[in-house]
mmCIF file of C-alpha atoms in Angstrom:
data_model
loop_
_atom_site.group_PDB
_atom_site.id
_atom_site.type_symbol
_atom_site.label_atom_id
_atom_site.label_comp_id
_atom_site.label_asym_id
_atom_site.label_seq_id
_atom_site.Cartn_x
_atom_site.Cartn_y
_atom_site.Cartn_z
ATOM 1 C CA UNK A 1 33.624 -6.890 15.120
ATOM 2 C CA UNK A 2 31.942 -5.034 12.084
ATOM 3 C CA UNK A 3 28.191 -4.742 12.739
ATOM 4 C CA UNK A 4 25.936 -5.935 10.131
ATOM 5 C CA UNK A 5 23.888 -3.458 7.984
ATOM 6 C CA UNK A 6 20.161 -4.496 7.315
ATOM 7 C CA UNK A 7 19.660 -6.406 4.059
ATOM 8 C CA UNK A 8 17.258 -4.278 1.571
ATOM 9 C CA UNK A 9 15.873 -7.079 -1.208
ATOM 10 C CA UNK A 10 14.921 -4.666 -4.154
ATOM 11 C CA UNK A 11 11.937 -6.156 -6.499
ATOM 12 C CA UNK A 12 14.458 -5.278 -9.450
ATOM 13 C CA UNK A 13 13.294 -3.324 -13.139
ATOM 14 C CA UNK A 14 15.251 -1.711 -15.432
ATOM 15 C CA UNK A 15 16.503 0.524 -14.889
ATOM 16 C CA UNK A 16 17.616 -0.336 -11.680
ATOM 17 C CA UNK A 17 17.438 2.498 -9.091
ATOM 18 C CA UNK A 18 20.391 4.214 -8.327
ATOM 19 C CA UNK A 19 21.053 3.243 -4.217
ATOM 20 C CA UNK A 20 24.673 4.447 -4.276
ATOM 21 C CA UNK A 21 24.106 6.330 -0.915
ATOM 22 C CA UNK A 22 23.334 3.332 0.684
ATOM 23 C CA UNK A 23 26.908 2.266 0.644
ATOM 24 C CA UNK A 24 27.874 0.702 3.695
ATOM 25 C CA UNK A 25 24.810 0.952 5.358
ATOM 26 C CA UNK A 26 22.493 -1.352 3.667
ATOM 27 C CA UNK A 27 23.417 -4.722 2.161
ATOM 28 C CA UNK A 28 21.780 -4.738 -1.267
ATOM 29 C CA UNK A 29 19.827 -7.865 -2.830
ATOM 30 C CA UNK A 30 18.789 -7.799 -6.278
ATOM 31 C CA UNK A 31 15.526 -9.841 -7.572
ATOM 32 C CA UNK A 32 13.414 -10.984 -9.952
ATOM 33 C CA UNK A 33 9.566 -12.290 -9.305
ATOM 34 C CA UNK A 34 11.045 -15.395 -10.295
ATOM 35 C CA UNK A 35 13.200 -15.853 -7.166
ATOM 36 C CA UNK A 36 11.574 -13.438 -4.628
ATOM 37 C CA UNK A 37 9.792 -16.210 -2.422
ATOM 38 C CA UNK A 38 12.997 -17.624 -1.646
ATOM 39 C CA UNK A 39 15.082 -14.497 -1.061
ATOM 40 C CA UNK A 40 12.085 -12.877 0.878
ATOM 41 C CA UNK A 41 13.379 -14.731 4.422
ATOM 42 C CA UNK A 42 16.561 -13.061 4.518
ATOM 43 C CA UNK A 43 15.700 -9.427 3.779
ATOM 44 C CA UNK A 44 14.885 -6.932 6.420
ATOM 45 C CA UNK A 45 13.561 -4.486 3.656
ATOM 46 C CA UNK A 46 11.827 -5.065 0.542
ATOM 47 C CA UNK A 47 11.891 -2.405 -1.811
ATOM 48 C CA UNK A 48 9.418 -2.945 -4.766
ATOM 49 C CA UNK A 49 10.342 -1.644 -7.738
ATOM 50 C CA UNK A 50 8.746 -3.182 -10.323
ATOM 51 C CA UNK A 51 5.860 -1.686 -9.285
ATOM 52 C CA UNK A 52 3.444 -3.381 -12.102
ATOM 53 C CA UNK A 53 4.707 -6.607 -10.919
ATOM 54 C CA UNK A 54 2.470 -8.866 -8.480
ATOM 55 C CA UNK A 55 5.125 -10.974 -7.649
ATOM 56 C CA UNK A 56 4.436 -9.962 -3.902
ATOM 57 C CA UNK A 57 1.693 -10.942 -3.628
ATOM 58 C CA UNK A 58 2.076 -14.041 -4.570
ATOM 59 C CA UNK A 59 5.482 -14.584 -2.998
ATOM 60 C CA UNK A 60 5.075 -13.117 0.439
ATOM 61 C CA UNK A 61 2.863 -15.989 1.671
ATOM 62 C CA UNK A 62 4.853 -19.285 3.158
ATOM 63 C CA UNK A 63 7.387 -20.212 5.198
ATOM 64 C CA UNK A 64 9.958 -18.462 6.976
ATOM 65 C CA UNK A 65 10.221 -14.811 8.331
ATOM 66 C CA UNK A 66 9.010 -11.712 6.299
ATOM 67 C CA UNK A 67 10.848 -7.809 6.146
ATOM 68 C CA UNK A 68 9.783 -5.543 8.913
ATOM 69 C CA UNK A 69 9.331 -2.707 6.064
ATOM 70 C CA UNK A 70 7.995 -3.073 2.263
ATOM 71 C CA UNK A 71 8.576 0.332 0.240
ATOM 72 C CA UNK A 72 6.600 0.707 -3.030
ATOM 73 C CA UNK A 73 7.749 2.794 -5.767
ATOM 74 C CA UNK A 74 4.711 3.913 -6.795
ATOM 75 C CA UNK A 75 1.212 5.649 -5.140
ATOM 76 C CA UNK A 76 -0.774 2.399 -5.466
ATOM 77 C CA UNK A 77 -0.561 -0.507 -3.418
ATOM 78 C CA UNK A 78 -2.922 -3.248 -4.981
ATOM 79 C CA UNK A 79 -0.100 -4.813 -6.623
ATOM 80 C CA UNK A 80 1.152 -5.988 -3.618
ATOM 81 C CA UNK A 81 -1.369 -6.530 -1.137
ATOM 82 C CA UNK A 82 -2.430 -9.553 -0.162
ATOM 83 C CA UNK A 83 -4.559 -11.308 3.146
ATOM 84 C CA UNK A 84 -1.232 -12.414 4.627
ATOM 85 C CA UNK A 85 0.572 -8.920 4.497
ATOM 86 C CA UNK A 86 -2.153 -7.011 5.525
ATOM 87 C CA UNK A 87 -2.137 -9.150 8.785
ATOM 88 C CA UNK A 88 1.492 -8.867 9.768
ATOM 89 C CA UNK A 89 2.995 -6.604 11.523
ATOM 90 C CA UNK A 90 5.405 -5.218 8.439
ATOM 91 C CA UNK A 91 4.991 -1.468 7.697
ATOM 92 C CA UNK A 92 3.916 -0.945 4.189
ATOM 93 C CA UNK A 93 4.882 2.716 2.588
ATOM 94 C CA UNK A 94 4.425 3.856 -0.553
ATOM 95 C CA UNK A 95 5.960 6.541 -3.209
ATOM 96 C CA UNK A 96 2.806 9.670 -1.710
ATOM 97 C CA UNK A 97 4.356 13.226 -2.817
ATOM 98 C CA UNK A 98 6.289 12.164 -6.341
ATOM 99 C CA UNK A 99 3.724 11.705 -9.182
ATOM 100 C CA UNK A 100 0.932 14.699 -7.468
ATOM 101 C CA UNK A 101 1.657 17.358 -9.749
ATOM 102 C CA UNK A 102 3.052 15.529 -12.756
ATOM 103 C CA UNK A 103 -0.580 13.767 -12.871
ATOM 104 C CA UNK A 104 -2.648 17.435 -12.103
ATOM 105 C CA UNK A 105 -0.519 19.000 -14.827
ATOM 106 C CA UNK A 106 -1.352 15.493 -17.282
ATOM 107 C CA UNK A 107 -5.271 16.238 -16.588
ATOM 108 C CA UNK A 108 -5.130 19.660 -17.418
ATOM 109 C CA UNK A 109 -3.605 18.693 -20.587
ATOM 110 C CA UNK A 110 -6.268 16.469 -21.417
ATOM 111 C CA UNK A 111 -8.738 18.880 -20.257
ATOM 112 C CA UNK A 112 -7.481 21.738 -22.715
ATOM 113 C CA UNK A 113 -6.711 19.271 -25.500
ATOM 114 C CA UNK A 114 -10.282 17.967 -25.382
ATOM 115 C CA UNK A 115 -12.268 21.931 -25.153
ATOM 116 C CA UNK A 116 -9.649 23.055 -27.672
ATOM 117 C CA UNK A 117 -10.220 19.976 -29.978
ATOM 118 C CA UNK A 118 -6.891 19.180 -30.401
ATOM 119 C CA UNK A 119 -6.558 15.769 -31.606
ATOM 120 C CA UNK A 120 -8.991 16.684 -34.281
ATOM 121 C CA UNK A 121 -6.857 19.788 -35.382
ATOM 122 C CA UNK A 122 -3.447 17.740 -35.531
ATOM 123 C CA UNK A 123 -5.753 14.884 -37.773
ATOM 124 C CA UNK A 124 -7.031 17.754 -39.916
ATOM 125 C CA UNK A 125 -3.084 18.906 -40.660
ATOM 126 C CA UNK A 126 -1.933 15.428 -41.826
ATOM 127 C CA UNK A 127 -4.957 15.745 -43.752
ATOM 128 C CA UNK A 128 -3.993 19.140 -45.390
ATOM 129 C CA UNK A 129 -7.561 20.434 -44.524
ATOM 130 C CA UNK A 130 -8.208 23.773 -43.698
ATOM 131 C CA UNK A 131 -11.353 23.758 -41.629
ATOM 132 C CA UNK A 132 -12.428 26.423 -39.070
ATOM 133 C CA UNK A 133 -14.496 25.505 -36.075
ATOM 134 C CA UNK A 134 -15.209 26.436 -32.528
ATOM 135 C CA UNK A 135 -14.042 25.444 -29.310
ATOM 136 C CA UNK A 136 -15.302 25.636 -25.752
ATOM 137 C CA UNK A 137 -13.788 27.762 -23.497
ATOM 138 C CA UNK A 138 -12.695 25.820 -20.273
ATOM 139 C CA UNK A 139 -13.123 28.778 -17.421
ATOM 140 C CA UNK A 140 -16.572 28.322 -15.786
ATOM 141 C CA UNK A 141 -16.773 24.509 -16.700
ATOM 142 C CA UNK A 142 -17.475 22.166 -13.647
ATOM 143 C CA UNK A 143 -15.218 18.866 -12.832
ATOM 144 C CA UNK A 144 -16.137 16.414 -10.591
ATOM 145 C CA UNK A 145 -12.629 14.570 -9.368
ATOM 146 C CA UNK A 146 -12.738 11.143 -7.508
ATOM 147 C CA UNK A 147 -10.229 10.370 -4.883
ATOM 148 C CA UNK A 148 -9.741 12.682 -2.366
ATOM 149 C CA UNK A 149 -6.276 11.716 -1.616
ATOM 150 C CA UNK A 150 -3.091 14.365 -2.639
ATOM 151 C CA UNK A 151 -3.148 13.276 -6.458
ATOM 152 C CA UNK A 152 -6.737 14.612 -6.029
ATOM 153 C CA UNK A 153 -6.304 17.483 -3.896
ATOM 154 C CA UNK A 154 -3.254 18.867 -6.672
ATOM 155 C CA UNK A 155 -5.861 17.696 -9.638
ATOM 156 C CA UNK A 156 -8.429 20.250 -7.977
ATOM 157 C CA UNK A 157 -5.927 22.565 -7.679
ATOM 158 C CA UNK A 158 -4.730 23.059 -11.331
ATOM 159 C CA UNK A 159 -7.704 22.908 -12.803
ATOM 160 C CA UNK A 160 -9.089 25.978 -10.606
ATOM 161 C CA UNK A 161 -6.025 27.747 -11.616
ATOM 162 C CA UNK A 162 -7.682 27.198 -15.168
ATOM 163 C CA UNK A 163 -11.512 28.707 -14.012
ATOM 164 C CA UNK A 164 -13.207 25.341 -13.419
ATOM 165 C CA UNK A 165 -15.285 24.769 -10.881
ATOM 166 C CA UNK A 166 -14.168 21.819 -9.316
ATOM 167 C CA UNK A 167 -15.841 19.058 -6.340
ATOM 168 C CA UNK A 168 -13.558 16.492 -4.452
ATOM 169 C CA UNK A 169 -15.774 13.357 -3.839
ATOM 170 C CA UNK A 170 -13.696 11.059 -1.142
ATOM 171 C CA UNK A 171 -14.247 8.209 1.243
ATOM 172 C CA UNK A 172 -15.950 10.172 4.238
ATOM 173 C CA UNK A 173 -17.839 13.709 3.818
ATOM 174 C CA UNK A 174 -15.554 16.524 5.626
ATOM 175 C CA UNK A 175 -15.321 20.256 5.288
ATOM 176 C CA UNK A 176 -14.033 20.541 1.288
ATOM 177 C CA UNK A 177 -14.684 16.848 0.311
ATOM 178 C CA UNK A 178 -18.302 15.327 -0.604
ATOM 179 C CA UNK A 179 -18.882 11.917 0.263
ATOM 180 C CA UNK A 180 -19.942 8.872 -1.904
ATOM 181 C CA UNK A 181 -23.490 9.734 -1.701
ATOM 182 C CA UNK A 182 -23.241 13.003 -3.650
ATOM 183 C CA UNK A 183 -21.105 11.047 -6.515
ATOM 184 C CA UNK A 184 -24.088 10.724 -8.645
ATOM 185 C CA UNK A 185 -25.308 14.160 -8.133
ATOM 186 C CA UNK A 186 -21.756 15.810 -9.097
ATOM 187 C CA UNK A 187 -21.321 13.785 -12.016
ATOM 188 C CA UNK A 188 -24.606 14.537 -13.648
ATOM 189 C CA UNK A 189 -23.419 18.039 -13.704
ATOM 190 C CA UNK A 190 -20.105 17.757 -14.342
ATOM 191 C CA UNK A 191 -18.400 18.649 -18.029
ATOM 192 C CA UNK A 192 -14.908 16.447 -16.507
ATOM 193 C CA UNK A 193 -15.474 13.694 -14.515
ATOM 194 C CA UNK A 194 -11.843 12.201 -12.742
ATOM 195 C CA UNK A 195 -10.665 9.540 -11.244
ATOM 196 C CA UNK A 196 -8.085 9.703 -9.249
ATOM 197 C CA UNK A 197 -9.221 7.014 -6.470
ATOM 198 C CA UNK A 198 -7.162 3.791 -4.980
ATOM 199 C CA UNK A 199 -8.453 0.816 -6.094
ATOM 200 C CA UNK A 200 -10.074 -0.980 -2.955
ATOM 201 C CA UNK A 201 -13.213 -3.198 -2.913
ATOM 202 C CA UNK A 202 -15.371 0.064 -2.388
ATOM 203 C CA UNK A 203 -14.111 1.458 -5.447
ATOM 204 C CA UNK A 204 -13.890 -1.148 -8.126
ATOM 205 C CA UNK A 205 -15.231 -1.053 -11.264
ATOM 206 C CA UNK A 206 -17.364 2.225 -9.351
ATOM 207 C CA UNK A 207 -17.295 3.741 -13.050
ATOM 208 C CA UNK A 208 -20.027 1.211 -14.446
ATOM 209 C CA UNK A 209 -23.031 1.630 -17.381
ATOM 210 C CA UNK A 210 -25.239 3.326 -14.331
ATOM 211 C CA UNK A 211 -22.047 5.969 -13.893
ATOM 212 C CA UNK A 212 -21.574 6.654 -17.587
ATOM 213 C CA UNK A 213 -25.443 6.718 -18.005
ATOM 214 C CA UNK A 214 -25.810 9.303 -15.357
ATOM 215 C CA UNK A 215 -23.311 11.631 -16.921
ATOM 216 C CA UNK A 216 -24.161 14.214 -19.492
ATOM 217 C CA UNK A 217 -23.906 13.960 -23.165
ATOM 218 C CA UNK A 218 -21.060 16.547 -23.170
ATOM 219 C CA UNK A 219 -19.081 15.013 -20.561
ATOM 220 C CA UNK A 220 -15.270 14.090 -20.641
ATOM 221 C CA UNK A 221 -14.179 11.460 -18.449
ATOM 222 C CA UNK A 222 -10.276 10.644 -17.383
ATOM 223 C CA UNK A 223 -9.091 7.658 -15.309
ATOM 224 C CA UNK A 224 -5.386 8.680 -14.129
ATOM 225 C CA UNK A 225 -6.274 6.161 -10.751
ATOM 226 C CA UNK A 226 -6.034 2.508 -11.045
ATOM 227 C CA UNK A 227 -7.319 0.184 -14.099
ATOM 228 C CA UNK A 228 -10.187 -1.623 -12.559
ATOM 229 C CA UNK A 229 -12.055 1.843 -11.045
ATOM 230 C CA UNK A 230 -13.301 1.085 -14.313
ATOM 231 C CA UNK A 231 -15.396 -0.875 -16.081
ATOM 232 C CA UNK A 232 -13.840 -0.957 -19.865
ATOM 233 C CA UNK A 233 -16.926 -2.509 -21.495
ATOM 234 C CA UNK A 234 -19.417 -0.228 -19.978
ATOM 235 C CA UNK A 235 -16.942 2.560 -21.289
ATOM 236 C CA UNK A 236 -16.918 1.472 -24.470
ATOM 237 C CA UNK A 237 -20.134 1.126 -24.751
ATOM 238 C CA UNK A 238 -20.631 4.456 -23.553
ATOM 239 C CA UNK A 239 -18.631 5.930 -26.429
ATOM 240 C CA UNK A 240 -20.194 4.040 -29.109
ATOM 241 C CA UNK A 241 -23.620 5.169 -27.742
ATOM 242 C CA UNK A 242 -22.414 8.856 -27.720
ATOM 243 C CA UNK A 243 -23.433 8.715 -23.718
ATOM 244 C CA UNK A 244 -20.327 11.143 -23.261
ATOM 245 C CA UNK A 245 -18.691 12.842 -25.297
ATOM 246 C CA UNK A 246 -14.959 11.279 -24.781
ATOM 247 C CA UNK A 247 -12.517 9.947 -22.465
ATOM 248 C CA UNK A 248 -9.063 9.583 -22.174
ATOM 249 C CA UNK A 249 -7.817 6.459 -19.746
ATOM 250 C CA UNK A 250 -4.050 6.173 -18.609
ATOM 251 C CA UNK A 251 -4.685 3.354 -16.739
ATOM 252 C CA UNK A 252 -5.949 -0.054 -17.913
ATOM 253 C CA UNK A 253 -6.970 -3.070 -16.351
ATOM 254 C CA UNK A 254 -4.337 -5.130 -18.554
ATOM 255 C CA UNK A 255 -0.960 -3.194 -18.688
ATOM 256 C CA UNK A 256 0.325 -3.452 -21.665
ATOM 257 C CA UNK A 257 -2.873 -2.804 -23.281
ATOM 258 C CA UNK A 258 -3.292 -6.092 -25.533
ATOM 259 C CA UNK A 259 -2.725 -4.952 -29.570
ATOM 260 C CA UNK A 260 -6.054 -6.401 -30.074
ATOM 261 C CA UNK A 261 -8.163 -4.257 -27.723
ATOM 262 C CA UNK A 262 -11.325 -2.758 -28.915
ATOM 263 C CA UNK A 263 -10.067 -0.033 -26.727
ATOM 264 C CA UNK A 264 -7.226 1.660 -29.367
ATOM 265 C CA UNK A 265 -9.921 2.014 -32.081
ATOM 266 C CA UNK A 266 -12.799 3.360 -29.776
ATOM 267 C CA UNK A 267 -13.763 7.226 -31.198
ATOM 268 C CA UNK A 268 -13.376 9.641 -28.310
ATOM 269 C CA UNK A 269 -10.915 7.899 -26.445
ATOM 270 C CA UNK A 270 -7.500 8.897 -25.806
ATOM 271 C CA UNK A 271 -5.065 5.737 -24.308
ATOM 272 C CA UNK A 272 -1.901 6.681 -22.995
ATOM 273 C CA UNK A 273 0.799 4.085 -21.766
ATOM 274 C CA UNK A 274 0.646 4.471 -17.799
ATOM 275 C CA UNK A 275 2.475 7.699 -18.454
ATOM 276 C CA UNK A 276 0.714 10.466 -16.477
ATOM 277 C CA UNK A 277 3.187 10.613 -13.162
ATOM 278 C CA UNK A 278 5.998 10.181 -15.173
ATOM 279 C CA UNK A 279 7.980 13.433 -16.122
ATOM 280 C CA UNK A 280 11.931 13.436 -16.923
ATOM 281 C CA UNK A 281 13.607 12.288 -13.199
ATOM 282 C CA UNK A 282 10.997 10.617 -11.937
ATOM 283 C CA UNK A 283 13.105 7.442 -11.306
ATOM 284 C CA UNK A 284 15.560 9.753 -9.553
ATOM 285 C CA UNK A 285 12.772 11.051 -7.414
ATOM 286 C CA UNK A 286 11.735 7.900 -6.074
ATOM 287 C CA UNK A 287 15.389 6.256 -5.761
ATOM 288 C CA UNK A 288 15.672 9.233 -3.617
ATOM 289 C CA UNK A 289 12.626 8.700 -1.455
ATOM 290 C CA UNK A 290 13.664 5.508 -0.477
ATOM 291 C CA UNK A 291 16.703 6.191 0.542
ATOM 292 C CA UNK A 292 15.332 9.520 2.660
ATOM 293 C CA UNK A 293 12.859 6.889 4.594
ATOM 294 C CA UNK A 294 15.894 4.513 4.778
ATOM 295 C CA UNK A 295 17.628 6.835 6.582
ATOM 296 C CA UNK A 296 14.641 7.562 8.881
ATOM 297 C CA UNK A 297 14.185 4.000 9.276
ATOM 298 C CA UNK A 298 17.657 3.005 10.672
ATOM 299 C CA UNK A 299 17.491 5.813 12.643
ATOM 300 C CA UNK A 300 14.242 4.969 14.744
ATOM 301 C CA UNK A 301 12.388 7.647 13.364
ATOM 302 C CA UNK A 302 8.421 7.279 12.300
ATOM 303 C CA UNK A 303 8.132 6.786 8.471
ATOM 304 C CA UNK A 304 6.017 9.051 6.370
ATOM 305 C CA UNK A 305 3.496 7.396 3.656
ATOM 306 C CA UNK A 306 2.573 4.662 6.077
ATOM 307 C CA UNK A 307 -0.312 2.753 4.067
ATOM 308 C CA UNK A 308 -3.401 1.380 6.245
ATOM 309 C CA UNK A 309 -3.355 -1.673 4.755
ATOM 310 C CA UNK A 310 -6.875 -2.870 5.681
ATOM 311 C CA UNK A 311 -7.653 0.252 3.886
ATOM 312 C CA UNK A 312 -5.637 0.124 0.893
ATOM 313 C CA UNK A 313 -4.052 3.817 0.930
ATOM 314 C CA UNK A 314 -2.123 6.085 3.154
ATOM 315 C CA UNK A 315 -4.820 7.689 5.990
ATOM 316 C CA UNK A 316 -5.444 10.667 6.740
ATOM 317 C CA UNK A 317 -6.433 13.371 3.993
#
């Protein structure tokens, strides 16, 4: 008799990730949101995918029995979570390790391109104008950098590599990382301010008028974390009011970024497309992953990247 292989129901987008090593050892069930309530009963594994889809959580409660294991592609959970999940016992994991350094080396960009006035330069050659100016120099500025999770930890990293002075803000206080309390204090000083945070109920919409206003006029914030750590209106705002001096978010609460937000014509702000983790391979990377815990998981072995998921985030840094 030919045993039977768990069934691993992937949350599908293209492209599609490549699970060819799972051959034989995993029965694989493509998706859409569209049909993902009624597929959910039969799958023993759900591997999310479409990671800017919130089909799960709106799928995943009803009738009928749930996958031991969920497996997002991606470091964020608050796509997916939802009162019902976070009470069963299925172990949620998530994509921790790929998109660290891709998003430290991304913030350092933005750092140098905003001392070294580079937008302004590249706007000045389509212009044909030749127009000297000066630049600040980024060794010996100070960045504050929100989230002390390993996105932040490999943020802090880089940029000391590049002379700044940097402060790692997290949940709890602990040798290297200031707690909450100190937020406002760092900030005020800071020339970058990150953020780099999971979006839970402690931490959204934390970047408000009172944050903005307590920053200095020279300031340079990024948001490389989750859309709503931020709120967009205050932000803008901010801008027009010359508060600080720029920002550049990655991360929006609407993804795509409407046509008609006031956002793409704010001065000082940079948008990119959700882009920051996501370096040639990537895809690779995380088809990968899953298929290294997959094998961990069918052999009894604990998984890495387990999220707490009254928490919203993976414990333990």
């Amino acid at each position: 008799m030919t045993p039977t292989v768990p069934t691993v129901l992937v949350l599908d987008a293209d492209p599609p990730p490549r699970l060819g090593r799972l051959t034989g050892r995993a029965r694989i069930v493509r998706t859409d949101a569209a049909h993902l309530a009624e597929r959910l009963p039969g799958a023993d594994v759900l591997l999310v995918w479409d990671f800017t889809s919130h089909a799960v959580r709106q799928a995943w409660p009803g009738e009928g029995s749930r996958p031991r294991w969920v497996h997002t592609a991606s470091a964020g959970v608050d796509h997916l979570m939802c009162p019902e999940l976070a009470a069963s016992d299925t172990v949620v994991t998530n994509a921790r390790g790929i998109f660290d350094q891709p998003i430290a080396e991304y913030v350092a960009a933005l750092v140098l391109a905003a001392a070294k006035d580079l937008p302004r330069t590249l706007e000045l050659q389509r212009e044909r104008v030749w127009r000297h100016r000066e630049t600040r120099r980024v060794a010996g500025t100070r960045a504050c950098v929100v989230g002390s999770g390993p996105i932040g930890r490999a943020i802090v990293r880089t940029l000391k590599a590049l002379g700044v002075t940097t402060a790692l803000v997290g949940r709890v206080p602990r040798i290297g990382v200031h707690g909450p309390d100190d937020l406002d204090r760092l900030i005020s000083r800071a020339d970058w301010v990150i953020a780099a945070a999971p979006l839970t109920e402690q931490t959204y919409r934390m970047f408000d008028a009172h944050r903005f206003g307590v920053m200095q006029p020279s300031a340079f914030f990024v948001n490389v974390g989750r859309g709503d750590l931020v709120d967009e209106e205050a932000l803008a705002r901010a801008l027009a009011r010359r508060w600080i001096a720029g920002a550049a978010l990655d991360v929006f609460t609407t993804e795509p970024l409407p046509g008609d937000s006031p956002l793409w014509g704010l001065p000082g702000l940079v948008v990119s497309p959700h882009m920051s983790g996501d370096t040639v391979g990537w895809r690779d990377e995380l088809g990968a992953q899953f298929v290294e815990l997959y094998e961990r998981w069918t052999a009894g072995r604990s998984l890495p990247n387990v999220v707490d998921k009254t928490r919203g985030y993976v414990p333990g840094h």
